[in-house]
Amino acid sequence: MLIPDSLLVPDHVITRLMMSDLENRPGQHWLLDGFPRTLGQAEALDKICEVDLVISLNISFETLKDHLSRHWIHPPSGRVYNLDFNPPHVHGIDHVIGEPSVQQKDDKPEAVAARLRQYKDVAKPVIELHKSRGVFHQYSSGTETNRIWPYVYALFSNKTTPIQSKDAYRPCPVEEPGRCGRPFN
């Protein structure tokens, strides 16, 4: 009962889950979000592949804390609300069936702040490992992620076949940042 109790999944469990899936995908490109988070996870990943790109979006502690502490949930359905980005029609009420929504104890500002501090301590060795290998790229995004997307897209395009669709964006050369973000013709 880890998830209902708002506990972190133990490192060995998440590592085993990820490794069993990734080992069944040899020769494929992977995009992993939030893994590896610990040095143990990074070392396990090293045994099955060579990580060639790590992107970190550097968002301020206060921005993350504010965003994460505005989560509310309707427990019976699992519907998640964010008071800024997906608010219920009436605060504290699930707008689908009218039952109360709640803020879980681990989404309260103090708990979020503690979780973020713990993450920073645990992630530091993983970040240092990827920096030492020259694969770590960090961007400060603030609230305007659309400004960094062209740079992230360019990094991905250098590693994989570029996305070719009417909605794809041009890679942004560092020397021409003002020419970024326009759709391909």
PDB file of C-alpha atoms in Angstrom:
ATOM      1  CA  MET A   1       0.000   0.000   0.000  1.00  0.00           C
ATOM      2  CA  LEU A   2       2.692   2.496  -0.969  1.00  0.00           C
ATOM      3  CA  ILE A   3       0.723   4.803  -3.234  1.00  0.00           C
ATOM      4  CA  PRO A   4      -2.433   5.210  -1.081  1.00  0.00           C
ATOM      5  CA  ASP A   5      -0.163   5.929   1.894  1.00  0.00           C
ATOM      6  CA  SER A   6       1.742   8.542  -0.184  1.00  0.00           C
ATOM      7  CA  LEU A   7       5.032   6.724   0.307  1.00  0.00           C
ATOM      8  CA  LEU A   8       7.834   6.561  -2.228  1.00  0.00           C
ATOM      9  CA  VAL A   9       8.229   3.301  -4.086  1.00  0.00           C
ATOM     10  CA  PRO A  10      11.458   1.665  -2.839  1.00  0.00           C
ATOM     11  CA  ASP A  11      14.462   2.073  -5.120  1.00  0.00           C
ATOM     12  CA  HIS A  12      14.863  -1.662  -5.815  1.00  0.00           C
ATOM     13  CA  VAL A  13      11.209  -1.996  -6.870  1.00  0.00           C
ATOM     14  CA  ILE A  14      11.201   0.873  -9.369  1.00  0.00           C
ATOM     15  CA  THR A  15      14.617  -0.187 -10.687  1.00  0.00           C
ATOM     16  CA  ARG A  16      13.442  -3.758 -11.280  1.00  0.00           C
ATOM     17  CA  LEU A  17      10.276  -2.546 -13.034  1.00  0.00           C
ATOM     18  CA  MET A  18      12.187  -0.185 -15.300  1.00  0.00           C
ATOM     19  CA  MET A  19      14.996  -2.612 -16.095  1.00  0.00           C
ATOM     20  CA  SER A  20      12.656  -5.469 -17.005  1.00  0.00           C
ATOM     21  CA  ASP A  21      10.841  -3.245 -19.490  1.00  0.00           C
ATOM     22  CA  LEU A  22      13.927  -1.553 -20.950  1.00  0.00           C
ATOM     23  CA  GLU A  23      15.819  -4.835 -21.389  1.00  0.00           C
ATOM     24  CA  ASN A  24      13.016  -5.957 -23.706  1.00  0.00           C
ATOM     25  CA  ARG A  25      13.612  -2.982 -26.008  1.00  0.00           C
ATOM     26  CA  PRO A  26      17.172  -3.412 -27.308  1.00  0.00           C
ATOM     27  CA  GLY A  27      18.273  -0.994 -29.988  1.00  0.00           C
ATOM     28  CA  GLN A  28      15.355   1.361 -29.450  1.00  0.00           C
ATOM     29  CA  HIS A  29      15.444   5.010 -28.435  1.00  0.00           C
ATOM     30  CA  TRP A  30      13.942   5.701 -25.029  1.00  0.00           C
ATOM     31  CA  LEU A  31      12.623   8.849 -23.447  1.00  0.00           C
ATOM     32  CA  LEU A  32      12.573   8.418 -19.687  1.00  0.00           C
ATOM     33  CA  ASP A  33      10.850  11.001 -17.501  1.00  0.00           C
ATOM     34  CA  GLY A  34      11.871  10.922 -13.846  1.00  0.00           C
ATOM     35  CA  PHE A  35      14.190   7.928 -14.143  1.00  0.00           C
ATOM     36  CA  PRO A  36      16.864   7.520 -12.935  1.00  0.00           C
ATOM     37  CA  ARG A  37      16.362   9.590  -9.797  1.00  0.00           C
ATOM     38  CA  THR A  38      18.958   7.910  -7.612  1.00  0.00           C
ATOM     39  CA  LEU A  39      22.554   6.846  -8.131  1.00  0.00           C
ATOM     40  CA  GLY A  40      21.517   3.199  -7.707  1.00  0.00           C
ATOM     41  CA  GLN A  41      18.984   3.568 -10.515  1.00  0.00           C
ATOM     42  CA  ALA A  42      21.584   5.296 -12.723  1.00  0.00           C
ATOM     43  CA  GLU A  43      24.086   2.494 -12.122  1.00  0.00           C
ATOM     44  CA  ALA A  44      21.473  -0.139 -12.997  1.00  0.00           C
ATOM     45  CA  LEU A  45      20.630   1.731 -16.200  1.00  0.00           C
ATOM     46  CA  ASP A  46      24.346   1.845 -17.093  1.00  0.00           C
ATOM     47  CA  LYS A  47      24.395  -1.957 -17.155  1.00  0.00           C
ATOM     48  CA  ILE A  48      21.942  -2.156 -20.056  1.00  0.00           C
ATOM     49  CA  CYS A  49      22.571   0.985 -22.097  1.00  0.00           C
ATOM     50  CA  GLU A  50      24.663   4.071 -22.630  1.00  0.00           C
ATOM     51  CA  VAL A  51      22.753   7.225 -21.721  1.00  0.00           C
ATOM     52  CA  ASP A  52      23.472   9.822 -24.391  1.00  0.00           C
ATOM     53  CA  LEU A  53      21.243  12.733 -23.370  1.00  0.00           C
ATOM     54  CA  VAL A  54      19.896  14.058 -20.077  1.00  0.00           C
ATOM     55  CA  ILE A  55      17.761  17.193 -19.976  1.00  0.00           C
ATOM     56  CA  SER A  56      16.962  18.951 -16.738  1.00  0.00           C
ATOM     57  CA  LEU A  57      14.461  21.779 -16.537  1.00  0.00           C
ATOM     58  CA  ASN A  58      15.608  24.005 -13.709  1.00  0.00           C
ATOM     59  CA  ILE A  59      12.499  25.427 -12.075  1.00  0.00           C
ATOM     60  CA  SER A  60      12.728  27.461  -8.901  1.00  0.00           C
ATOM     61  CA  PHE A  61      12.005  25.782  -5.572  1.00  0.00           C
ATOM     62  CA  GLU A  62       9.172  28.230  -4.879  1.00  0.00           C
ATOM     63  CA  THR A  63       7.545  27.705  -8.282  1.00  0.00           C
ATOM     64  CA  LEU A  64       7.625  23.919  -7.864  1.00  0.00           C
ATOM     65  CA  LYS A  65       6.372  24.101  -4.288  1.00  0.00           C
ATOM     66  CA  ASP A  66       3.529  26.426  -5.271  1.00  0.00           C
ATOM     67  CA  HIS A  67       2.521  24.264  -8.237  1.00  0.00           C
ATOM     68  CA  LEU A  68       2.690  20.923  -6.412  1.00  0.00           C
ATOM     69  CA  SER A  69       0.939  22.173  -3.289  1.00  0.00           C
ATOM     70  CA  ARG A  70      -2.089  23.227  -5.337  1.00  0.00           C
ATOM     71  CA  HIS A  71      -3.038  19.615  -6.192  1.00  0.00           C
ATOM     72  CA  TRP A  72      -6.406  18.346  -4.993  1.00  0.00           C
ATOM     73  CA  ILE A  73      -7.899  14.929  -5.662  1.00  0.00           C
ATOM     74  CA  HIS A  74     -11.298  13.269  -5.717  1.00  0.00           C
ATOM     75  CA  PRO A  75     -10.308   9.991  -3.972  1.00  0.00           C
ATOM     76  CA  PRO A  76     -13.051   7.644  -5.285  1.00  0.00           C
ATOM     77  CA  SER A  77     -12.372   8.469  -8.943  1.00  0.00           C
ATOM     78  CA  GLY A  78      -8.720   9.525  -8.775  1.00  0.00           C
ATOM     79  CA  ARG A  79      -9.509  12.756 -10.639  1.00  0.00           C
ATOM     80  CA  VAL A  80      -6.767  15.295  -9.989  1.00  0.00           C
ATOM     81  CA  TYR A  81      -7.288  19.034  -9.889  1.00  0.00           C
ATOM     82  CA  ASN A  82      -4.755  21.825  -9.801  1.00  0.00           C
ATOM     83  CA  LEU A  83      -6.118  25.102  -8.510  1.00  0.00           C
ATOM     84  CA  ASP A  84      -4.161  27.013 -11.180  1.00  0.00           C
ATOM     85  CA  PHE A  85      -4.273  24.798 -14.282  1.00  0.00           C
ATOM     86  CA  ASN A  86      -7.277  22.511 -13.865  1.00  0.00           C
ATOM     87  CA  PRO A  87      -9.455  23.900 -11.077  1.00  0.00           C
ATOM     88  CA  PRO A  88     -12.788  22.374 -10.087  1.00  0.00           C
ATOM     89  CA  HIS A  89     -15.776  24.595 -10.813  1.00  0.00           C
ATOM     90  CA  VAL A  90     -16.336  24.959  -7.053  1.00  0.00           C
ATOM     91  CA  HIS A  91     -13.315  24.815  -4.722  1.00  0.00           C
ATOM     92  CA  GLY A  92     -13.228  21.540  -2.782  1.00  0.00           C
ATOM     93  CA  ILE A  93     -15.934  19.877  -4.889  1.00  0.00           C
ATOM     94  CA  ASP A  94     -15.415  17.367  -7.702  1.00  0.00           C
ATOM     95  CA  HIS A  95     -17.299  18.943 -10.599  1.00  0.00           C
ATOM     96  CA  VAL A  96     -18.182  15.637 -12.247  1.00  0.00           C
ATOM     97  CA  ILE A  97     -20.317  14.169  -9.453  1.00  0.00           C
ATOM     98  CA  GLY A  98     -20.368  16.884  -6.775  1.00  0.00           C
ATOM     99  CA  GLU A  99     -18.544  14.990  -4.038  1.00  0.00           C
ATOM    100  CA  PRO A 100     -15.788  16.553  -1.916  1.00  0.00           C
ATOM    101  CA  SER A 101     -12.244  16.712  -3.245  1.00  0.00           C
ATOM    102  CA  VAL A 102      -9.365  16.789  -0.784  1.00  0.00           C
ATOM    103  CA  GLN A 103      -5.791  17.920  -0.566  1.00  0.00           C
ATOM    104  CA  GLN A 104      -3.661  14.939   0.408  1.00  0.00           C
ATOM    105  CA  LYS A 105      -1.243  15.458   3.279  1.00  0.00           C
ATOM    106  CA  ASP A 106       1.776  15.005   0.989  1.00  0.00           C
ATOM    107  CA  ASP A 107       0.489  17.832  -1.242  1.00  0.00           C
ATOM    108  CA  LYS A 108       0.444  20.382   1.578  1.00  0.00           C
ATOM    109  CA  PRO A 109       3.164  23.066   1.232  1.00  0.00           C
ATOM    110  CA  GLU A 110       5.293  21.789   4.138  1.00  0.00           C
ATOM    111  CA  ALA A 111       5.288  18.210   2.825  1.00  0.00           C
ATOM    112  CA  VAL A 112       6.043  19.333  -0.735  1.00  0.00           C
ATOM    113  CA  ALA A 113       8.960  21.447   0.511  1.00  0.00           C
ATOM    114  CA  ALA A 114      10.387  18.462   2.424  1.00  0.00           C
ATOM    115  CA  ARG A 115      10.001  16.196  -0.636  1.00  0.00           C
ATOM    116  CA  LEU A 116      11.756  18.718  -2.874  1.00  0.00           C
ATOM    117  CA  ARG A 117      14.667  19.055  -0.427  1.00  0.00           C
ATOM    118  CA  GLN A 118      14.984  15.260  -0.292  1.00  0.00           C
ATOM    119  CA  TYR A 119      14.887  15.041  -4.086  1.00  0.00           C
ATOM    120  CA  LYS A 120      17.628  17.667  -4.411  1.00  0.00           C
ATOM    121  CA  ASP A 121      19.916  15.673  -2.100  1.00  0.00           C
ATOM    122  CA  VAL A 122      19.223  12.342  -3.819  1.00  0.00           C
ATOM    123  CA  ALA A 123      19.448  13.718  -7.370  1.00  0.00           C
ATOM    124  CA  LYS A 124      22.726  15.598  -6.923  1.00  0.00           C
ATOM    125  CA  PRO A 125      25.007  12.550  -7.474  1.00  0.00           C
ATOM    126  CA  VAL A 126      22.966  11.518 -10.535  1.00  0.00           C
ATOM    127  CA  ILE A 127      23.328  15.007 -12.006  1.00  0.00           C
ATOM    128  CA  GLU A 128      27.072  15.015 -11.299  1.00  0.00           C
ATOM    129  CA  LEU A 129      27.441  11.599 -12.964  1.00  0.00           C
ATOM    130  CA  HIS A 130      25.747  12.796 -16.154  1.00  0.00           C
ATOM    131  CA  LYS A 131      27.655  16.101 -16.128  1.00  0.00           C
ATOM    132  CA  SER A 132      30.947  14.200 -15.895  1.00  0.00           C
ATOM    133  CA  ARG A 133      29.947  12.221 -19.003  1.00  0.00           C
ATOM    134  CA  GLY A 134      29.059  15.343 -20.978  1.00  0.00           C
ATOM    135  CA  VAL A 135      25.442  14.313 -21.588  1.00  0.00           C
ATOM    136  CA  PHE A 136      23.731  16.654 -19.114  1.00  0.00           C
ATOM    137  CA  HIS A 137      21.913  19.749 -20.421  1.00  0.00           C
ATOM    138  CA  GLN A 138      20.089  22.069 -18.054  1.00  0.00           C
ATOM    139  CA  TYR A 139      17.661  24.839 -18.898  1.00  0.00           C
ATOM    140  CA  SER A 140      16.063  27.397 -16.633  1.00  0.00           C
ATOM    141  CA  SER A 141      12.468  27.513 -17.712  1.00  0.00           C
ATOM    142  CA  GLY A 142      10.665  29.669 -15.198  1.00  0.00           C
ATOM    143  CA  THR A 143       7.082  29.672 -16.388  1.00  0.00           C
ATOM    144  CA  GLU A 144       7.797  30.068 -20.113  1.00  0.00           C
ATOM    145  CA  THR A 145       8.608  26.562 -21.318  1.00  0.00           C
ATOM    146  CA  ASN A 146       7.877  27.587 -24.910  1.00  0.00           C
ATOM    147  CA  ARG A 147      11.129  29.588 -24.877  1.00  0.00           C
ATOM    148  CA  ILE A 148      13.278  26.526 -24.187  1.00  0.00           C
ATOM    149  CA  TRP A 149      11.411  24.062 -26.411  1.00  0.00           C
ATOM    150  CA  PRO A 150      13.429  24.919 -29.551  1.00  0.00           C
ATOM    151  CA  TYR A 151      16.674  24.110 -27.723  1.00  0.00           C
ATOM    152  CA  VAL A 152      15.292  20.848 -26.342  1.00  0.00           C
ATOM    153  CA  TYR A 153      13.945  19.957 -29.784  1.00  0.00           C
ATOM    154  CA  ALA A 154      17.376  20.589 -31.324  1.00  0.00           C
ATOM    155  CA  LEU A 155      19.009  18.249 -28.796  1.00  0.00           C
ATOM    156  CA  PHE A 156      16.487  15.488 -29.528  1.00  0.00           C
ATOM    157  CA  SER A 157      16.834  16.023 -33.263  1.00  0.00           C
ATOM    158  CA  ASN A 158      20.579  15.397 -33.002  1.00  0.00           C
ATOM    159  CA  LYS A 159      19.915  12.034 -31.318  1.00  0.00           C
ATOM    160  CA  THR A 160      16.901  10.733 -33.244  1.00  0.00           C
ATOM    161  CA  THR A 161      15.145  11.191 -36.550  1.00  0.00           C
ATOM    162  CA  PRO A 162      13.512  14.624 -36.354  1.00  0.00           C
ATOM    163  CA  ILE A 163       9.768  14.874 -36.040  1.00  0.00           C
ATOM    164  CA  GLN A 164       8.360  15.828 -39.429  1.00  0.00           C
ATOM    165  CA  SER A 165       4.828  17.113 -39.095  1.00  0.00           C
ATOM    166  CA  LYS A 166       2.942  20.327 -39.587  1.00  0.00           C
ATOM    167  CA  ASP A 167       3.106  20.840 -35.815  1.00  0.00           C
ATOM    168  CA  ALA A 168       6.875  20.277 -35.497  1.00  0.00           C
ATOM    169  CA  TYR A 169       9.076  23.229 -34.693  1.00  0.00           C
ATOM    170  CA  ARG A 170      12.341  24.296 -36.227  1.00  0.00           C
ATOM    171  CA  PRO A 171      15.414  23.573 -34.136  1.00  0.00           C
ATOM    172  CA  CYS A 172      16.801  26.749 -32.650  1.00  0.00           C
ATOM    173  CA  PRO A 173      20.450  27.467 -33.413  1.00  0.00           C
ATOM    174  CA  VAL A 174      22.053  29.196 -30.456  1.00  0.00           C
ATOM    175  CA  GLU A 175      23.273  31.992 -32.719  1.00  0.00           C
ATOM    176  CA  GLU A 176      19.718  32.663 -33.986  1.00  0.00           C
ATOM    177  CA  PRO A 177      17.404  32.450 -30.938  1.00  0.00           C
ATOM    178  CA  GLY A 178      14.941  34.952 -32.412  1.00  0.00           C
ATOM    179  CA  ARG A 179      14.174  32.626 -35.343  1.00  0.00           C
ATOM    180  CA  CYS A 180      12.905  29.741 -33.227  1.00  0.00           C
ATOM    181  CA  GLY A 181       9.533  28.153 -32.830  1.00  0.00           C
ATOM    182  CA  ARG A 182       8.113  28.627 -36.306  1.00  0.00           C
ATOM    183  CA  PRO A 183       6.436  25.577 -37.814  1.00  0.00           C
ATOM    184  CA  PHE A 184       8.073  23.801 -40.725  1.00  0.00           C
ATOM    185  CA  ASN A 185       6.584  24.792 -44.078  1.00  0.00           C
TER     186      ASN A 185
END
